[in-house]
Amino acid sequence: MIDLKSMTLPELTEFLGELGEPAFRGKQVFSWLSRGAESFGEMANIPLTLRRRLEELCVLTPPEVARKQVSARDGTIKYLWELGDGNCVESVLMRYRHGNTVCISSQVGCCMGCFFCASTIAGKVRDLTPGEMLDQVLFTQKDSGAPVSNIVLMGIGEPMDNLDNVLKFLETVNHPDGMNIGMRHISLSTCGVISGINRLAELGLQLTLSVSLHAPDSPTRSRLMPINRAYGVEALFAACHAYFKKTGRRISFEYAMIDGVNDHDWQADLIAKRLKGMPGHVNLIPLNDVEERPFKPSRRTAAFQKRLESHGVTATVRRSLGGDIDAACGQLRRKTQKEGNPQ
Ligand code: SAH
């Protein structure tokens, strides 16, 4: 069966052209799909014969809400979606003053093995299709009734490990005939896959690149993040500097504060040194407890932030949303797995 939602507009137009349809039909179908149509029957301006033909040839399975948790504190909503094949992924809707943001997953599970992260404990099952990424945005918006203006690719999975599909998704969600979400309203987070950072730099997209740094020295970073054994910290920063030179876009560095591991002053000093020549922004994240792991949240976040700022580095402490609903990376899917529910 053909998956229309994973097609870019040119691909969709070509496909419909092969069925004998005029070029404008691509745009019409594309815009229905981008509005979250759940059946071809809804597509009122599409001729009935074509709707029937598409029903025979294509799948249009919207994801189903397997679990949904709403934070009583801040209105954050966490969705566990069941996909067409029974796998589950998470998305989180966060309500900020600057607009509603949805955090989406890019893979079912993750193979990167970051030691503090719940998403990777059971490994990677498969990549998500561009359509499955788009569905998370569309159906979060549809179910919650909250118009989504920002997207962060910070849910389950490593986007750079599924970059072809991620790029197609970005093209679709950014398209004026689609959801029309501006690149500057989209962030993509990576654990530091340099080949992917280089590829994005070449494309020069105006999205915000987030790099999960978590330690500025290779011994600590390799202990926390196996990717660092393939691409060391020096190489990672070289790629980041090159990315900034090429795109002019400020990179955001994610830094989960872990007690006694990455919260020493000398590590703040080293971050500042490595950022020299580039306007980086360090986002200090209170570590979310993962039951299976020994790490504890740092008690030095404010001091660490001050130390960074003393070097002229912009550092913010991330406001934690949805703490009462397992809204951190992979926690809901993990919990559901442990309870023996769908994968
Ligand atoms: N694979 C990508 C995107 C998904 S993870 C990446 O690594 O960037 C999204 C962010 O959450 C990353 O910065 C990740 O390091 C962080 N994260 C994972 N587990 C966490 C935890 N227990 N506490 C705080 N942040 C965590």
Short mmCIF file of C-alpha atoms and ligand atoms in Angstrom, two decimals:
data_model
loop_
_atom_site.label_atom_id
_atom_site.label_comp_id
_atom_site.label_asym_id
_atom_site.label_seq_id
_atom_site.Cartn_x
_atom_site.Cartn_y
_atom_site.Cartn_z
CA MET A 1 0.00 0.00 0.00
CA ILE A 2 1.21 3.50 -0.83
CA ASP A 3 1.88 6.01 1.96
CA LEU A 4 0.91 9.42 0.59
CA LYS A 5 1.77 11.34 3.77
CA SER A 6 5.40 10.38 3.41
CA MET A 7 5.56 12.06 0.00
CA THR A 8 6.75 15.60 -0.59
CA LEU A 9 4.50 17.76 -2.76
CA PRO A 10 6.56 17.12 -5.96
CA GLU A 11 6.48 13.37 -5.28
CA LEU A 12 2.74 13.42 -4.67
CA THR A 13 2.15 15.46 -7.83
CA GLU A 14 4.22 12.99 -9.84
CA PHE A 15 2.37 10.03 -8.36
CA LEU A 16 -1.01 11.55 -9.19
CA GLY A 17 0.30 12.44 -12.63
CA GLU A 18 0.97 8.75 -13.21
CA LEU A 19 -2.68 8.15 -12.40
CA GLY A 20 -3.55 10.65 -15.15
CA GLU A 21 -4.31 13.59 -12.87
CA PRO A 22 -3.48 17.25 -13.62
CA ALA A 23 -0.68 18.95 -11.64
CA PHE A 24 -2.99 21.02 -9.42
CA ARG A 25 -4.42 17.82 -7.95
CA GLY A 26 -1.17 17.24 -6.06
CA LYS A 27 -1.62 20.48 -4.17
CA GLN A 28 -5.24 19.69 -3.35
CA VAL A 29 -4.49 16.24 -1.93
CA PHE A 30 -1.39 17.56 -0.16
CA SER A 31 -3.34 20.23 1.62
CA TRP A 32 -6.01 17.72 2.75
CA LEU A 33 -3.31 15.47 4.13
CA SER A 34 -1.67 18.40 5.89
CA ARG A 35 -4.94 19.23 7.58
CA GLY A 36 -5.14 15.76 9.10
CA ALA A 37 -7.75 14.19 6.80
CA GLU A 38 -8.53 10.74 8.14
CA SER A 39 -10.21 9.37 5.02
CA PHE A 40 -10.30 10.09 1.30
CA GLY A 41 -14.05 10.54 1.66
CA GLU A 42 -13.41 13.88 3.40
CA MET A 43 -11.59 15.29 0.37
CA ALA A 44 -14.59 17.17 -1.00
CA ASN A 45 -12.90 18.85 -3.97
CA ILE A 46 -11.36 15.60 -5.27
CA PRO A 47 -13.40 13.72 -7.91
CA LEU A 48 -15.15 10.66 -6.51
CA THR A 49 -13.46 8.28 -8.95
CA LEU A 50 -10.03 9.43 -7.82
CA ARG A 51 -10.99 9.16 -4.15
CA ARG A 52 -12.08 5.55 -4.77
CA ARG A 53 -8.85 4.79 -6.65
CA LEU A 54 -6.77 6.26 -3.81
CA GLU A 55 -8.71 4.21 -1.26
CA GLU A 56 -7.71 1.06 -3.16
CA LEU A 57 -4.06 2.00 -3.53
CA CYS A 58 -3.11 3.94 -0.42
CA VAL A 59 -3.09 3.77 3.35
CA LEU A 60 -4.26 6.69 5.45
CA THR A 61 -4.02 5.26 8.94
CA PRO A 62 -4.02 8.00 11.56
CA PRO A 63 -2.19 7.05 14.75
CA GLU A 64 -4.34 6.05 17.71
CA VAL A 65 -4.05 7.50 21.18
CA ALA A 66 -2.74 4.56 23.22
CA ARG A 67 -2.30 6.70 26.33
CA LYS A 68 -2.70 10.35 27.11
CA GLN A 69 -1.66 12.23 30.21
CA VAL A 70 -2.51 15.84 30.94
CA SER A 71 -0.44 17.74 33.48
CA ALA A 72 -2.62 19.33 36.14
CA ARG A 73 0.21 21.79 36.78
CA ASP A 74 0.88 23.36 33.40
CA GLY A 75 -1.44 21.81 30.81
CA THR A 76 1.37 19.84 29.15
CA ILE A 77 -0.08 16.85 27.31
CA LYS A 78 1.84 13.68 26.71
CA TYR A 79 0.63 11.34 23.99
CA LEU A 80 1.59 7.75 23.46
CA TRP A 81 0.61 7.01 19.88
CA GLU A 82 0.01 3.54 18.55
CA LEU A 83 1.22 3.33 14.96
CA GLY A 84 -0.20 1.19 12.14
CA ASP A 85 2.07 -1.76 13.05
CA GLY A 86 1.36 -1.69 16.79
CA ASN A 87 4.58 0.12 17.76
CA CYS A 88 4.24 3.12 20.04
CA VAL A 89 5.96 6.51 20.16
CA GLU A 90 5.54 9.61 22.29
CA SER A 91 4.87 13.27 21.56
CA VAL A 92 4.53 16.08 24.08
CA LEU A 93 2.54 19.29 23.69
CA MET A 94 4.01 22.15 25.70
CA ARG A 95 2.31 25.49 26.11
CA TYR A 96 4.77 28.36 26.12
CA ARG A 97 4.08 32.05 25.98
CA HIS A 98 5.66 32.17 22.51
CA GLY A 99 3.30 29.48 21.23
CA ASN A 100 2.39 25.83 21.46
CA THR A 101 5.28 23.51 20.86
CA VAL A 102 5.09 19.84 20.04
CA CYS A 103 8.03 17.60 20.75
CA ILE A 104 8.01 14.62 18.39
CA SER A 105 9.81 11.29 18.08
CA SER A 106 11.86 10.34 15.04
CA GLN A 107 12.35 6.62 15.67
CA VAL A 108 10.76 3.76 17.58
CA GLY A 109 13.38 3.40 20.30
CA CYS A 110 16.96 4.54 19.81
CA CYS A 111 20.31 2.84 19.29
CA MET A 112 22.55 5.62 20.58
CA GLY A 113 22.82 4.23 24.11
CA CYS A 114 23.10 7.51 26.08
CA PHE A 115 23.41 6.25 29.60
CA PHE A 116 20.94 8.62 31.27
CA CYS A 117 18.17 8.28 28.69
CA ALA A 118 15.08 6.05 28.97
CA SER A 119 14.45 5.98 25.20
CA THR A 120 17.44 3.85 24.40
CA ILE A 121 17.23 1.17 27.10
CA ALA A 122 15.45 -1.34 24.87
CA GLY A 123 17.34 -0.32 21.68
CA LYS A 124 15.94 0.77 18.33
CA VAL A 125 13.03 -1.00 16.70
CA ARG A 126 12.75 1.01 13.47
CA ASP A 127 12.85 4.44 11.85
CA LEU A 128 9.69 6.51 11.61
CA THR A 129 8.43 7.45 8.17
CA PRO A 130 8.03 11.13 7.23
CA GLY A 131 4.25 10.58 7.44
CA GLU A 132 4.48 9.20 10.98
CA MET A 133 6.41 12.31 12.07
CA LEU A 134 3.86 14.59 10.38
CA ASP A 135 1.02 12.64 12.01
CA GLN A 136 2.40 13.37 15.47
CA VAL A 137 2.18 17.10 14.79
CA LEU A 138 -1.20 16.93 13.03
CA PHE A 139 -2.94 14.71 15.53
CA THR A 140 -1.49 16.40 18.60
CA GLN A 141 -2.98 19.59 17.20
CA LYS A 142 -6.25 17.94 16.26
CA ASP A 143 -6.75 16.05 19.52
CA SER A 144 -5.75 18.92 21.81
CA GLY A 145 -7.37 21.71 19.80
CA ALA A 146 -4.20 23.75 20.44
CA PRO A 147 -2.72 25.27 17.26
CA VAL A 148 0.91 24.19 16.98
CA SER A 149 3.40 26.87 16.00
CA ASN A 150 6.70 25.22 16.96
CA ILE A 151 8.19 21.77 16.57
CA VAL A 152 11.12 20.22 18.34
CA LEU A 153 12.62 16.93 17.20
CA MET A 154 13.63 15.96 20.71
CA GLY A 155 11.44 12.97 21.44
CA ILE A 156 12.41 9.33 21.12
CA GLY A 157 15.14 8.57 18.57
CA GLU A 158 18.15 10.17 16.94
CA PRO A 159 17.03 12.34 14.00
CA MET A 160 20.45 12.16 12.33
CA ASP A 161 20.14 8.36 12.26
CA ASN A 162 16.99 8.79 10.14
CA LEU A 163 17.94 11.95 8.31
CA ASP A 164 16.46 11.23 4.87
CA ASN A 165 13.01 10.75 6.39
CA VAL A 166 13.47 13.71 8.74
CA LEU A 167 14.37 15.99 5.81
CA LYS A 168 11.29 14.93 3.88
CA PHE A 169 9.14 15.56 6.93
CA LEU A 170 10.68 19.02 7.33
CA GLU A 171 10.01 19.88 3.69
CA THR A 172 6.38 18.83 4.06
CA VAL A 173 5.62 20.49 7.40
CA ASN A 174 7.34 23.69 6.26
CA HIS A 175 5.52 23.90 2.92
CA PRO A 176 3.16 26.89 2.44
CA ASP A 177 0.47 24.52 1.12
CA GLY A 178 1.01 22.25 4.11
CA MET A 179 1.21 23.16 7.80
CA ASN A 180 3.46 26.08 6.85
CA ILE A 181 5.55 25.94 10.03
CA GLY A 182 8.60 28.14 9.51
CA MET A 183 12.06 26.58 9.74
CA ARG A 184 12.92 29.10 12.44
CA HIS A 185 10.16 27.56 14.51
CA ILE A 186 11.70 24.11 14.26
CA SER A 187 14.53 22.66 16.37
CA LEU A 188 16.39 19.44 15.70
CA SER A 189 18.37 17.82 18.46
CA THR A 190 21.27 15.43 17.95
CA CYS A 191 23.52 13.50 20.29
CA GLY A 192 26.36 14.63 18.02
CA VAL A 193 26.34 12.66 14.76
CA ILE A 194 28.88 14.74 12.87
CA SER A 195 28.06 13.45 9.39
CA GLY A 196 24.50 14.66 9.95
CA ILE A 197 25.60 18.06 11.26
CA ASN A 198 27.74 18.49 8.14
CA ARG A 199 24.87 17.50 5.89
CA LEU A 200 22.54 19.99 7.54
CA ALA A 201 25.22 22.69 7.23
CA GLU A 202 25.43 22.05 3.49
CA LEU A 203 21.65 22.39 3.17
CA GLY A 204 21.73 25.68 5.10
CA LEU A 205 18.26 25.20 6.58
CA GLN A 206 17.23 27.96 8.97
CA LEU A 207 16.14 25.59 11.72
CA THR A 208 17.75 25.60 15.17
CA LEU A 209 20.31 22.89 15.72
CA SER A 210 20.53 21.57 19.26
CA VAL A 211 23.52 19.50 20.24
CA SER A 212 23.23 17.27 23.29
CA LEU A 213 26.59 18.04 24.82
CA HIS A 214 26.28 16.92 28.45
CA ALA A 215 30.08 17.09 28.96
CA PRO A 216 32.84 19.17 27.35
CA ASP A 217 35.62 16.63 28.03
CA SER A 218 35.91 13.32 26.22
CA PRO A 219 36.39 11.05 29.28
CA THR A 220 33.13 12.21 30.87
CA ARG A 221 31.25 12.46 27.59
CA SER A 222 32.31 8.97 26.48
CA ARG A 223 31.11 7.63 29.79
CA LEU A 224 27.69 9.22 29.30
CA MET A 225 27.30 8.94 25.54
CA PRO A 226 28.77 6.09 23.45
CA ILE A 227 28.59 8.30 20.31
CA ASN A 228 31.54 10.20 21.75
CA ARG A 229 33.73 7.14 21.27
CA ALA A 230 33.11 7.47 17.52
CA TYR A 231 33.19 11.28 17.32
CA GLY A 232 35.23 12.91 20.10
CA VAL A 233 34.48 16.29 21.63
CA GLU A 234 37.12 18.16 19.56
CA ALA A 235 35.69 16.84 16.30
CA LEU A 236 32.17 17.65 17.49
CA PHE A 237 33.06 21.28 18.24
CA ALA A 238 34.92 21.59 14.94
CA ALA A 239 31.72 20.50 13.18
CA CYS A 240 29.69 22.97 15.25
CA HIS A 241 32.00 25.86 14.39
CA ALA A 242 31.83 24.93 10.71
CA TYR A 243 28.03 24.72 10.96
CA PHE A 244 27.86 28.22 12.41
CA LYS A 245 30.20 29.61 9.75
CA LYS A 246 28.12 28.09 6.99
CA THR A 247 24.61 28.87 8.28
CA GLY A 248 25.10 31.85 10.60
CA ARG A 249 22.73 30.10 12.99
CA ARG A 250 23.45 29.98 16.71
CA ILE A 251 23.62 26.43 18.06
CA SER A 252 21.91 25.47 21.28
CA PHE A 253 23.79 23.03 23.52
CA GLU A 254 21.74 20.77 25.77
CA TYR A 255 23.32 19.98 29.10
CA ALA A 256 21.56 17.72 31.63
CA MET A 257 23.02 18.54 35.03
CA ILE A 258 24.21 15.34 36.74
CA ASP A 259 25.38 15.37 40.32
CA GLY A 260 29.17 15.06 40.61
CA VAL A 261 29.59 13.98 36.97
CA ASN A 262 29.37 17.02 34.68
CA ASP A 263 28.65 19.90 37.08
CA HIS A 264 32.19 20.96 38.07
CA ASP A 265 33.43 24.50 37.52
CA TRP A 266 36.31 23.31 35.35
CA GLN A 267 33.74 21.82 32.97
CA ALA A 268 31.96 25.17 32.70
CA ASP A 269 35.35 26.76 31.94
CA LEU A 270 36.03 24.16 29.26
CA ILE A 271 32.64 24.72 27.61
CA ALA A 272 33.43 28.44 27.38
CA LYS A 273 36.81 27.68 25.85
CA ARG A 274 35.36 25.35 23.24
CA LEU A 275 32.66 27.86 22.30
CA LYS A 276 35.12 30.67 21.63
CA GLY A 277 34.39 32.27 18.26
CA MET A 278 30.79 31.09 18.15
CA PRO A 279 27.66 32.51 19.87
CA GLY A 280 26.48 29.31 21.49
CA HIS A 281 23.65 29.04 23.94
CA VAL A 282 23.82 26.48 26.75
CA ASN A 283 20.55 25.06 27.95
CA LEU A 284 20.94 23.56 31.41
CA ILE A 285 18.39 20.80 31.95
CA PRO A 286 17.45 19.43 35.34
CA LEU A 287 18.18 15.69 34.98
CA ASN A 288 15.05 13.60 34.88
CA ASP A 289 15.39 10.55 37.05
CA VAL A 290 15.42 7.28 35.13
CA GLU A 291 14.73 4.38 37.45
CA GLU A 292 17.22 2.05 35.81
CA ARG A 293 20.13 4.49 36.08
CA PRO A 294 22.36 5.54 38.98
CA PHE A 295 22.58 9.27 38.18
CA LYS A 296 21.13 11.96 40.40
CA PRO A 297 20.17 15.56 39.51
CA SER A 298 22.90 18.12 40.21
CA ARG A 299 22.60 20.56 43.11
CA ARG A 300 24.97 23.06 41.46
CA THR A 301 22.91 24.24 38.51
CA ALA A 302 22.80 27.90 39.56
CA ALA A 303 26.53 28.01 40.32
CA PHE A 304 27.33 26.33 36.99
CA GLN A 305 25.16 28.82 35.14
CA LYS A 306 26.93 31.71 36.88
CA ARG A 307 30.31 30.28 35.99
CA LEU A 308 29.33 30.02 32.31
CA GLU A 309 27.98 33.55 32.34
CA SER A 310 31.20 34.84 33.93
CA HIS A 311 32.87 33.78 30.65
CA GLY A 312 30.22 35.57 28.60
CA VAL A 313 28.40 32.38 27.61
CA THR A 314 24.61 32.61 27.46
CA ALA A 315 23.17 29.93 29.72
CA THR A 316 19.57 29.30 30.68
CA VAL A 317 17.99 26.76 32.98
CA ARG A 318 15.21 24.91 31.25
CA ARG A 319 11.86 25.25 32.91
CA SER A 320 10.66 21.73 33.52
CA LEU A 321 7.15 21.05 32.23
CA GLY A 322 5.04 17.98 32.78
CA GLY A 323 7.10 16.60 35.66
CA ASP A 324 3.97 15.01 37.06
CA ILE A 325 3.22 13.01 33.90
CA ASP A 326 6.43 11.20 32.88
CA ALA A 327 6.88 13.76 30.12
CA ALA A 328 10.65 13.26 29.88
CA CYS A 329 12.28 11.38 27.04
CA GLY A 330 10.96 7.90 26.53
CA GLN A 331 9.55 7.60 30.03
CA LEU A 332 5.96 6.94 29.08
CA ARG A 333 6.80 4.39 26.40
CA ARG A 334 9.26 2.72 28.79
CA LYS A 335 6.70 2.57 31.58
CA THR A 336 4.13 1.11 29.22
CA GLN A 337 6.68 -1.48 28.02
CA LYS A 338 7.47 -2.47 31.58
CA GLU A 339 3.79 -2.93 32.32
CA GLY A 340 3.65 -5.35 29.42
CA ASN A 341 1.47 -3.18 27.19
CA PRO A 342 2.05 -2.57 23.46
CA GLN A 343 5.61 -1.91 22.38
N1 SAH B 1 18.67 11.86 20.07
C1 SAH B 1 18.54 13.28 20.12
C2 SAH B 1 17.14 13.79 20.44
C3 SAH B 1 16.35 13.06 21.52
S1 SAH B 1 16.81 13.26 23.20
C4 SAH B 1 19.55 13.87 21.08
O1 SAH B 1 20.27 13.10 21.71
O2 SAH B 1 19.68 15.08 21.16
C5 SAH B 1 16.33 14.89 23.65
C6 SAH B 1 17.17 15.51 24.75
O3 SAH B 1 16.85 14.97 26.05
C7 SAH B 1 18.65 15.27 24.57
O4 SAH B 1 19.34 16.45 24.86
C8 SAH B 1 18.91 14.19 25.62
O5 SAH B 1 20.27 14.12 25.91
C9 SAH B 1 18.03 14.66 26.74
N2 SAH B 1 17.77 13.64 27.77
C10 SAH B 1 17.64 12.32 27.64
N3 SAH B 1 17.43 11.72 28.81
C11 SAH B 1 17.40 12.69 29.74
C12 SAH B 1 17.23 12.70 31.16
N4 SAH B 1 17.04 11.60 31.86
N5 SAH B 1 17.26 13.92 31.77
C13 SAH B 1 17.45 15.06 31.07
N6 SAH B 1 17.63 15.10 29.74
C14 SAH B 1 17.62 13.93 29.08
#
